[in-house]
């Protein structure tokens, strides 16, 4: 299901992107502040808001390989850094001959001789699990071209994306999705369709994906470039193959394409009145009754089957909010929430790596390292029940007491009389972040 660019699109965060937005307050650049100006002129943005003829964009390739856009793409890749691909060229090495490398890319894209290199596959652990998931690492040159391509394509599709899609979108994120879930639960939407798409990124039908893209993009060279990225070879150790479906996880362009493919589902559910919240391939549908949840699940099952995708048979379920469900790292139960088990396990694994008993660093250095992890983790999970934080504080202090025991010639972990030797106040003096105190402060109303 496609949405014509002549129709009114969804409003994203504080940014207004309606076709009539040129009559509203503020400049067009303010309304599209996230868009790369090297790729999108004000004239193009005006056309984007008003809707181009037939909802289809032509002649985009010159915007992709323009020196200004390629420079902006390079800056983005440099800031993200990342590992080298199959050519073993790092970001630093690419920068050593930056102008030569960039000009070569521009020339190859302009002449049509550019070909993506293989993707290096790396297996990384799934958080809180013994399983691994594949990550594709393109070369630096391919990451630059993909970023330049995304700079051009993203506004075209972002204009019409549904309001309840939050993943990998500008000025949106996990917290926006979580706030929406919280809001619906408090309004009585307590019957939940907890859905899981099995190996989504690896199973997207490429021909159907390209057909969806071509409904809005008619530049043959852009479509050919996009298809070349989908058909990149994958190098895993000594094995090499060309995937016939999917879009590589780790590729710059993949999150946008993943949203493009699920956008028809977003609009289908929205048109039928279902309250769906989606972050990439992770989504829940909150309903007021079990019957409504049954209908929503049936609708999803029908669409998924037609789209050539698969719902995970054991992870997709209907549940009442009082019985609990997980979403975006949180466990929800009723209107309460706290970190799910895998989120806690991931945090503890990270802290363990930073608090080995044989760690020879000064205690204050170890604590600074631990605090960096705790600060980021708390920033995301600070909306949890207050009972979440006390046990974690105690566990972290136990890890630190175990280090101190080792240093005075004692075996085992910190416990018993160690609380008198190194009381909680001692770690506070050393600067250890206290999660209970941080939560208490976060819950205080802001002072005017």
Coordinates of C-alpha atoms in Angstrom, one line a residue:
X1 CA 0.0 0.0 0.0
X2 CA 1.6 3.3 -1.1
X3 CA 0.7 6.7 0.1
X4 CA 0.8 9.4 -2.5
X5 CA 3.0 12.4 -1.9
X6 CA -0.1 14.5 -2.6
X7 CA -1.6 13.3 0.7
X8 CA -0.9 14.7 4.1
X9 CA 2.0 12.8 5.7
X10 CA 2.6 12.1 9.4
X11 CA 4.0 14.7 11.7
X12 CA 7.3 13.7 13.2
X13 CA 8.3 15.0 16.6
X14 CA 8.3 18.8 16.5
X15 CA 9.0 18.9 12.8
X16 CA 6.1 19.9 10.5
X17 CA 6.2 18.1 7.1
X18 CA 2.7 18.6 5.8
X19 CA 2.2 19.7 2.1
X20 CA 0.7 23.0 3.3
X21 CA 3.6 23.7 5.6
X22 CA 4.9 26.5 3.4
X23 CA 2.0 28.6 4.8
X24 CA 3.0 27.8 8.4
X25 CA 5.4 29.7 10.7
X26 CA 9.1 29.2 10.4
X27 CA 11.4 28.7 7.5
X28 CA 11.4 25.5 5.4
X29 CA 14.9 24.8 6.7
X30 CA 13.6 24.9 10.3
X31 CA 10.9 22.4 9.5
X32 CA 13.4 20.0 7.8
X33 CA 16.4 20.8 10.1
X34 CA 17.7 17.2 10.0
X35 CA 17.9 17.0 6.2
X36 CA 21.4 17.3 4.7
X37 CA 21.5 20.7 3.0
X38 CA 24.2 19.5 0.6
X39 CA 21.6 17.1 -0.9
X40 CA 18.4 19.1 -0.6
X41 CA 18.0 22.7 -1.7
X42 CA 15.1 24.8 -0.4
X43 CA 13.5 24.5 -3.8
X44 CA 13.6 20.7 -3.5
X45 CA 12.2 20.8 0.0
X46 CA 9.3 23.1 -1.2
X47 CA 8.5 20.5 -3.9
X48 CA 8.7 17.8 -1.2
X49 CA 6.2 19.5 1.0
X50 CA 3.8 20.3 -1.8
X51 CA 4.1 16.9 -3.5
X52 CA 5.8 16.3 -6.9
X53 CA 3.7 15.2 -9.9
X54 CA 2.6 11.6 -9.6
X55 CA 4.5 11.4 -6.3
X56 CA 7.6 10.2 -8.1
X57 CA 11.1 11.7 -8.1
X58 CA 13.3 11.8 -11.2
X59 CA 16.9 12.9 -11.7
X60 CA 18.4 12.3 -8.3
X61 CA 21.7 10.7 -9.1
X62 CA 23.5 14.0 -9.6
X63 CA 22.5 14.9 -6.1
X64 CA 24.1 11.7 -4.8
X65 CA 27.5 12.2 -6.3
X66 CA 27.7 16.0 -5.9
X67 CA 31.0 16.9 -4.2
X68 CA 29.1 18.7 -1.4
X69 CA 27.0 15.7 -0.6
X70 CA 29.9 13.3 -0.8
X71 CA 31.9 15.6 1.6
X72 CA 29.0 15.5 4.0
X73 CA 28.7 11.8 3.7
X74 CA 32.5 11.4 4.4
X75 CA 32.2 13.6 7.6
X76 CA 29.4 11.3 8.8
X77 CA 31.4 8.1 8.2
X78 CA 34.5 9.6 9.8
X79 CA 32.5 10.6 13.0
X80 CA 31.0 7.1 13.2
X81 CA 34.5 5.6 12.7
X82 CA 33.8 1.9 12.5
X83 CA 35.9 -1.1 11.4
X84 CA 37.6 -1.6 8.0
X85 CA 35.9 -3.8 5.4
X86 CA 37.2 -6.5 3.1
X87 CA 39.8 -4.1 1.6
X88 CA 41.3 -3.5 5.1
X89 CA 41.2 0.3 4.5
X90 CA 40.4 2.0 7.8
X91 CA 38.8 5.4 8.1
X92 CA 42.2 6.9 9.0
X93 CA 43.8 5.3 6.0
X94 CA 41.0 6.6 3.7
X95 CA 41.5 10.1 5.1
X96 CA 45.2 10.1 4.3
X97 CA 44.3 10.3 0.6
X98 CA 40.9 11.9 1.1
X99 CA 40.6 14.1 -1.9
X100 CA 41.9 11.5 -4.3
X101 CA 39.6 8.9 -2.8
X102 CA 36.6 11.1 -2.8
X103 CA 37.1 12.4 -6.3
X104 CA 37.5 8.8 -7.5
X105 CA 34.1 7.9 -5.9
X106 CA 32.4 10.9 -7.5
X107 CA 33.8 10.1 -10.9
X108 CA 32.8 6.4 -10.7
X109 CA 29.3 7.3 -9.6
X110 CA 28.9 9.8 -12.4
X111 CA 30.2 7.5 -15.1
X112 CA 28.3 4.5 -13.8
X113 CA 31.4 2.4 -13.2
X114 CA 31.1 2.3 -9.4
X115 CA 30.7 -1.2 -8.0
X116 CA 30.3 -2.0 -4.3
X117 CA 32.8 -4.4 -2.7
X118 CA 31.9 -7.4 -0.7
X119 CA 30.6 -7.1 2.9
X120 CA 32.7 -8.5 5.7
X121 CA 30.5 -10.6 8.0
X122 CA 31.2 -10.6 11.7
X123 CA 29.3 -12.5 14.3
X124 CA 28.5 -10.6 17.5
X125 CA 26.8 -11.9 20.7
X126 CA 23.1 -11.2 21.3
X127 CA 22.7 -9.3 24.5
X128 CA 21.8 -11.6 27.4
X129 CA 22.0 -14.7 25.2
X130 CA 24.5 -17.3 24.1
X131 CA 23.4 -16.8 20.5
X132 CA 25.1 -14.7 18.0
X133 CA 23.8 -12.5 15.2
X134 CA 25.5 -11.5 11.9
X135 CA 26.7 -8.0 11.3
X136 CA 27.7 -6.8 7.9
X137 CA 30.7 -4.4 7.6
X138 CA 30.9 -2.6 4.3
X139 CA 34.1 -0.9 3.2
X140 CA 34.7 2.7 4.1
X141 CA 34.1 3.8 0.5
X142 CA 30.8 1.9 0.3
X143 CA 29.7 3.4 3.6
X144 CA 30.4 6.9 2.2
X145 CA 28.3 6.2 -1.0
X146 CA 25.5 4.6 1.1
X147 CA 25.4 7.7 3.3
X148 CA 25.3 10.0 0.3
X149 CA 22.5 7.9 -1.1
X150 CA 20.6 7.9 2.2
X151 CA 20.9 11.7 2.4
X152 CA 19.0 12.0 -0.9
X153 CA 16.4 9.2 -0.4
X154 CA 15.5 9.5 3.3
X155 CA 13.4 12.7 3.1
X156 CA 11.3 11.3 0.2
X157 CA 10.2 8.4 2.3
X158 CA 10.2 10.1 5.7
X159 CA 7.6 12.5 4.4
X160 CA 4.9 9.8 4.4
X161 CA 6.1 7.4 7.1
X162 CA 3.4 6.5 9.7
X163 CA 3.4 8.3 13.1
X164 CA 3.7 5.1 15.1
X165 CA 7.0 4.1 13.6
X166 CA 9.9 5.2 15.7
X167 CA 13.0 3.2 14.8
X168 CA 15.9 4.7 12.8
X169 CA 14.1 7.9 12.1
X170 CA 15.3 11.5 12.5
X171 CA 14.2 13.2 15.7
X172 CA 12.6 10.0 17.0
X173 CA 13.8 7.2 19.2
X174 CA 13.1 4.5 21.7
X175 CA 11.9 6.8 24.4
X176 CA 9.2 8.2 22.2
X177 CA 8.0 4.7 21.5
X178 CA 8.1 3.8 25.2
X179 CA 6.2 7.0 26.1
X180 CA 3.5 6.0 23.6
X181 CA 3.2 2.5 25.2
X182 CA 2.9 4.0 28.6
X183 CA 0.3 6.5 27.5
X184 CA -1.9 3.7 25.9
X185 CA -1.6 1.4 28.9
X186 CA -2.8 4.1 31.2
X187 CA -5.8 4.6 28.9
X188 CA -6.8 1.0 29.2
X189 CA -5.2 -0.6 26.2
X190 CA -4.1 -3.6 28.1
X191 CA -4.6 -6.4 25.6
X192 CA -1.2 -6.7 23.8
X193 CA -0.2 -8.3 20.5
X194 CA 3.5 -8.9 21.2
X195 CA 5.0 -9.6 17.7
X196 CA 8.4 -10.8 16.5
X197 CA 9.5 -11.0 12.9
X198 CA 11.8 -13.9 12.4
X199 CA 15.2 -12.8 10.9
X200 CA 13.5 -9.8 9.4
X201 CA 16.6 -8.0 7.9
X202 CA 17.8 -11.2 6.3
X203 CA 14.5 -12.2 4.8
X204 CA 13.1 -9.0 3.1
X205 CA 12.2 -10.0 -0.5
X206 CA 14.5 -7.8 -2.6
X207 CA 12.3 -7.6 -5.6
X208 CA 9.3 -6.4 -3.6
X209 CA 11.5 -3.9 -1.7
X210 CA 12.7 -2.5 -5.0
X211 CA 9.2 -2.2 -6.3
X212 CA 8.2 -0.2 -3.2
X213 CA 11.2 2.1 -3.7
X214 CA 10.4 2.6 -7.4
X215 CA 6.9 3.9 -6.5
X216 CA 8.6 7.1 -5.4
X217 CA 12.0 7.0 -7.1
X218 CA 12.2 6.7 -10.9
X219 CA 15.9 7.5 -11.5
X220 CA 17.2 4.3 -13.1
X221 CA 20.8 5.0 -12.0
X222 CA 19.7 5.4 -8.3
X223 CA 17.6 2.2 -8.4
X224 CA 20.6 0.3 -10.0
X225 CA 22.9 1.6 -7.3
X226 CA 20.5 0.5 -4.6
X227 CA 20.1 -2.9 -6.2
X228 CA 23.9 -3.3 -6.4
X229 CA 24.1 -2.7 -2.6
X230 CA 21.4 -5.3 -2.0
X231 CA 23.3 -7.8 -4.1
X232 CA 26.7 -7.2 -2.5
X233 CA 28.7 -10.4 -1.9
X234 CA 29.2 -11.5 1.7
X235 CA 32.6 -12.7 2.9
X236 CA 32.5 -14.8 6.1
X237 CA 35.9 -16.2 6.8
X238 CA 36.9 -18.1 3.6
X239 CA 33.3 -18.4 2.4
X240 CA 31.7 -16.0 0.0
X241 CA 28.1 -15.9 -1.3
X242 CA 25.6 -13.5 -2.8
X243 CA 22.4 -13.2 -0.8
X244 CA 19.2 -13.5 -2.7
X245 CA 17.0 -11.8 -0.1
X246 CA 17.4 -9.4 2.8
X247 CA 19.3 -6.2 3.4
X248 CA 22.6 -6.4 5.3
X249 CA 22.5 -5.5 9.0
X250 CA 25.3 -3.0 9.6
X251 CA 24.9 -1.3 6.2
X252 CA 24.1 2.4 6.3
X253 CA 21.2 2.2 4.0
X254 CA 19.6 -0.9 5.6
X255 CA 17.5 0.8 8.4
X256 CA 15.8 3.1 5.9
X257 CA 15.0 0.2 3.6
X258 CA 13.7 -1.9 6.5
X259 CA 11.3 1.0 7.3
X260 CA 10.3 1.3 3.7
X261 CA 9.3 -2.3 3.5
X262 CA 7.2 -2.3 6.8
X263 CA 5.6 1.1 6.0
X264 CA 2.6 -0.5 4.2
X265 CA 1.9 -2.5 7.3
X266 CA 2.1 0.6 9.5
X267 CA -0.5 2.4 7.3
X268 CA -2.7 -0.7 7.1
X269 CA -2.9 -1.0 10.9
X270 CA -3.4 2.7 11.3
X271 CA -6.3 2.8 8.8
X272 CA -8.0 0.0 10.6
X273 CA -7.8 1.8 13.9
X274 CA -5.2 -0.4 15.7
X275 CA -2.8 1.2 18.1
X276 CA 0.5 -0.1 16.9
X277 CA 4.0 1.0 18.1
X278 CA 6.9 -0.1 15.9
X279 CA 10.6 0.3 16.4
X280 CA 12.3 -1.3 13.3
X281 CA 11.2 -4.9 13.3
X282 CA 10.1 -4.9 16.9
X283 CA 6.5 -3.9 17.5
X284 CA 3.5 -4.3 19.8
X285 CA -0.2 -3.5 19.2
X286 CA -2.2 -2.4 22.2
X287 CA -5.9 -3.0 22.3
X288 CA -8.9 -2.4 24.6
X289 CA -10.3 -6.0 24.4
X290 CA -9.2 -9.5 23.7
X291 CA -11.4 -9.6 20.6
X292 CA -9.7 -6.5 19.2
X293 CA -6.3 -8.1 19.9
X294 CA -7.4 -11.3 18.0
X295 CA -8.4 -9.2 15.0
X296 CA -5.1 -7.2 15.1
X297 CA -3.0 -10.4 15.2
X298 CA -5.0 -11.9 12.3
X299 CA -4.4 -8.8 10.3
X300 CA -0.7 -8.9 11.0
X301 CA -0.5 -12.6 10.1
X302 CA -2.3 -12.0 6.8
X303 CA 0.0 -9.1 5.8
X304 CA 3.2 -10.8 6.9
X305 CA 2.3 -13.9 4.8
X306 CA 1.6 -11.8 1.8
X307 CA 4.8 -9.8 2.3
X308 CA 7.0 -12.9 2.2
X309 CA 8.0 -12.6 5.9
X310 CA 7.6 -14.9 8.9
X311 CA 6.3 -14.3 12.4
X312 CA 8.3 -16.1 15.1
X313 CA 6.0 -18.9 16.2
X314 CA 7.0 -18.9 19.8
X315 CA 7.8 -15.2 20.4
X316 CA 4.6 -13.9 18.8
X317 CA 1.7 -14.0 21.3
X318 CA -1.4 -12.3 22.8
X319 CA -0.9 -11.2 26.4
X320 CA -2.7 -9.1 29.0
X321 CA -0.6 -6.3 30.3
X322 CA -1.0 -7.6 33.8
X323 CA 0.8 -10.8 32.8
X324 CA 3.7 -8.8 31.4
X325 CA 5.5 -8.2 28.1
X326 CA 8.9 -7.0 27.0
X327 CA 9.5 -4.1 24.6
X328 CA 12.7 -2.1 23.8
X329 CA 14.6 -3.3 26.8
X330 CA 11.9 -2.8 29.3
X331 CA 9.5 -5.3 31.0
X332 CA 6.0 -3.9 31.3
X333 CA 3.5 -5.3 33.8
X334 CA 0.3 -3.4 34.2
X335 CA 1.4 0.3 34.1
X336 CA 4.7 -0.4 35.8
X337 CA 8.0 -1.2 34.1
X338 CA 11.5 -2.2 34.8
X339 CA 14.5 -3.5 32.8
X340 CA 13.9 -6.9 31.3
X341 CA 16.1 -9.8 32.4
X342 CA 18.3 -9.5 29.3
X343 CA 18.9 -5.8 29.9
X344 CA 20.0 -6.5 33.4
X345 CA 22.2 -9.4 32.3
X346 CA 23.9 -7.2 29.7
X347 CA 24.6 -4.5 32.2
X348 CA 26.1 -7.0 34.7
X349 CA 28.2 -8.5 32.0
X350 CA 29.6 -5.1 31.1
X351 CA 30.3 -4.2 34.8
X352 CA 32.0 -7.6 35.3
X353 CA 34.4 -6.8 32.5
X354 CA 35.3 -3.6 34.2
X355 CA 35.7 -5.0 37.8
X356 CA 38.0 -8.1 37.6
X357 CA 39.5 -8.8 41.0
X358 CA 43.0 -8.7 39.4
X359 CA 42.4 -5.2 37.9
X360 CA 45.5 -3.2 38.8
X361 CA 44.1 0.2 38.1
X362 CA 43.5 2.7 40.9
X363 CA 40.1 2.3 42.5
X364 CA 39.0 5.8 41.4
X365 CA 40.0 4.9 37.8
X366 CA 37.9 1.7 37.9
X367 CA 35.0 3.7 39.4
X368 CA 35.2 6.3 36.6
X369 CA 35.0 3.5 34.1
X370 CA 32.0 1.9 35.8
X371 CA 30.3 5.3 36.1
X372 CA 30.5 5.8 32.3
X373 CA 28.5 2.6 31.9
X374 CA 26.0 3.4 34.7
X375 CA 25.3 6.9 33.4
X376 CA 24.3 5.7 30.0
X377 CA 22.3 2.8 31.3
X378 CA 20.5 4.9 33.9
X379 CA 19.7 7.6 31.3
X380 CA 17.6 4.9 29.5
X381 CA 16.2 2.9 32.4
X382 CA 15.6 5.7 34.9
X383 CA 11.8 5.3 34.4
X384 CA 11.9 1.9 36.1
X385 CA 10.3 1.0 39.4
X386 CA 12.4 2.4 42.3
X387 CA 13.0 -1.2 43.6
X388 CA 15.2 -1.8 40.5
X389 CA 18.1 0.3 41.7
X390 CA 18.9 -0.7 45.3
X391 CA 19.9 -4.3 44.5
X392 CA 22.1 -3.1 41.6
X393 CA 23.9 -0.6 43.8
X394 CA 24.6 -3.4 46.3
X395 CA 25.8 -5.8 43.6
X396 CA 28.2 -3.2 42.1
X397 CA 29.6 -2.3 45.5
X398 CA 30.1 -6.1 46.1
X399 CA 32.2 -6.2 42.9
X400 CA 34.4 -3.4 44.1
X401 CA 34.8 -4.8 47.6
X402 CA 36.0 -8.0 46.0
X403 CA 38.8 -6.1 44.3
X404 CA 39.7 -4.5 47.6
X405 CA 39.7 -7.9 49.4
X406 CA 42.1 -9.2 46.8
X407 CA 44.4 -6.3 47.4
X408 CA 44.7 -7.0 51.1
X409 CA 45.3 -10.7 50.5
X410 CA 41.8 -12.1 51.1
X411 CA 40.0 -14.5 48.9
X412 CA 36.4 -14.6 47.7
X413 CA 33.9 -11.9 47.0
X414 CA 33.1 -8.8 49.2
X415 CA 30.6 -9.7 51.9
X416 CA 30.1 -9.8 55.7
X417 CA 32.5 -7.6 57.6
X418 CA 33.7 -6.0 54.3
X419 CA 30.7 -3.7 54.7
X420 CA 32.4 -2.3 57.8
X421 CA 35.9 -2.2 56.2
X422 CA 34.5 -0.4 53.1
X423 CA 31.1 1.0 53.9
X424 CA 28.7 2.5 51.3
X425 CA 29.9 6.0 52.3
X426 CA 33.5 5.0 51.3
X427 CA 32.4 4.4 47.7
X428 CA 30.4 7.6 47.7
X429 CA 33.6 9.5 48.6
X430 CA 35.4 7.7 45.8
X431 CA 32.7 9.1 43.4
X432 CA 30.7 5.9 42.6
X433 CA 27.4 6.8 41.0
X434 CA 24.5 5.8 43.3
X435 CA 21.5 4.6 41.2
X436 CA 19.0 4.9 44.1
X437 CA 20.0 8.6 44.7
X438 CA 19.9 9.3 40.9
X439 CA 16.4 7.8 40.6
X440 CA 15.2 9.8 43.6
X441 CA 16.5 13.0 42.0
X442 CA 15.1 12.1 38.6
X443 CA 11.6 11.7 40.2
X444 CA 11.6 15.1 41.8
X445 CA 9.4 17.7 40.1
X446 CA 11.5 20.3 38.3
X447 CA 12.0 23.6 40.2
X448 CA 10.9 26.7 38.5

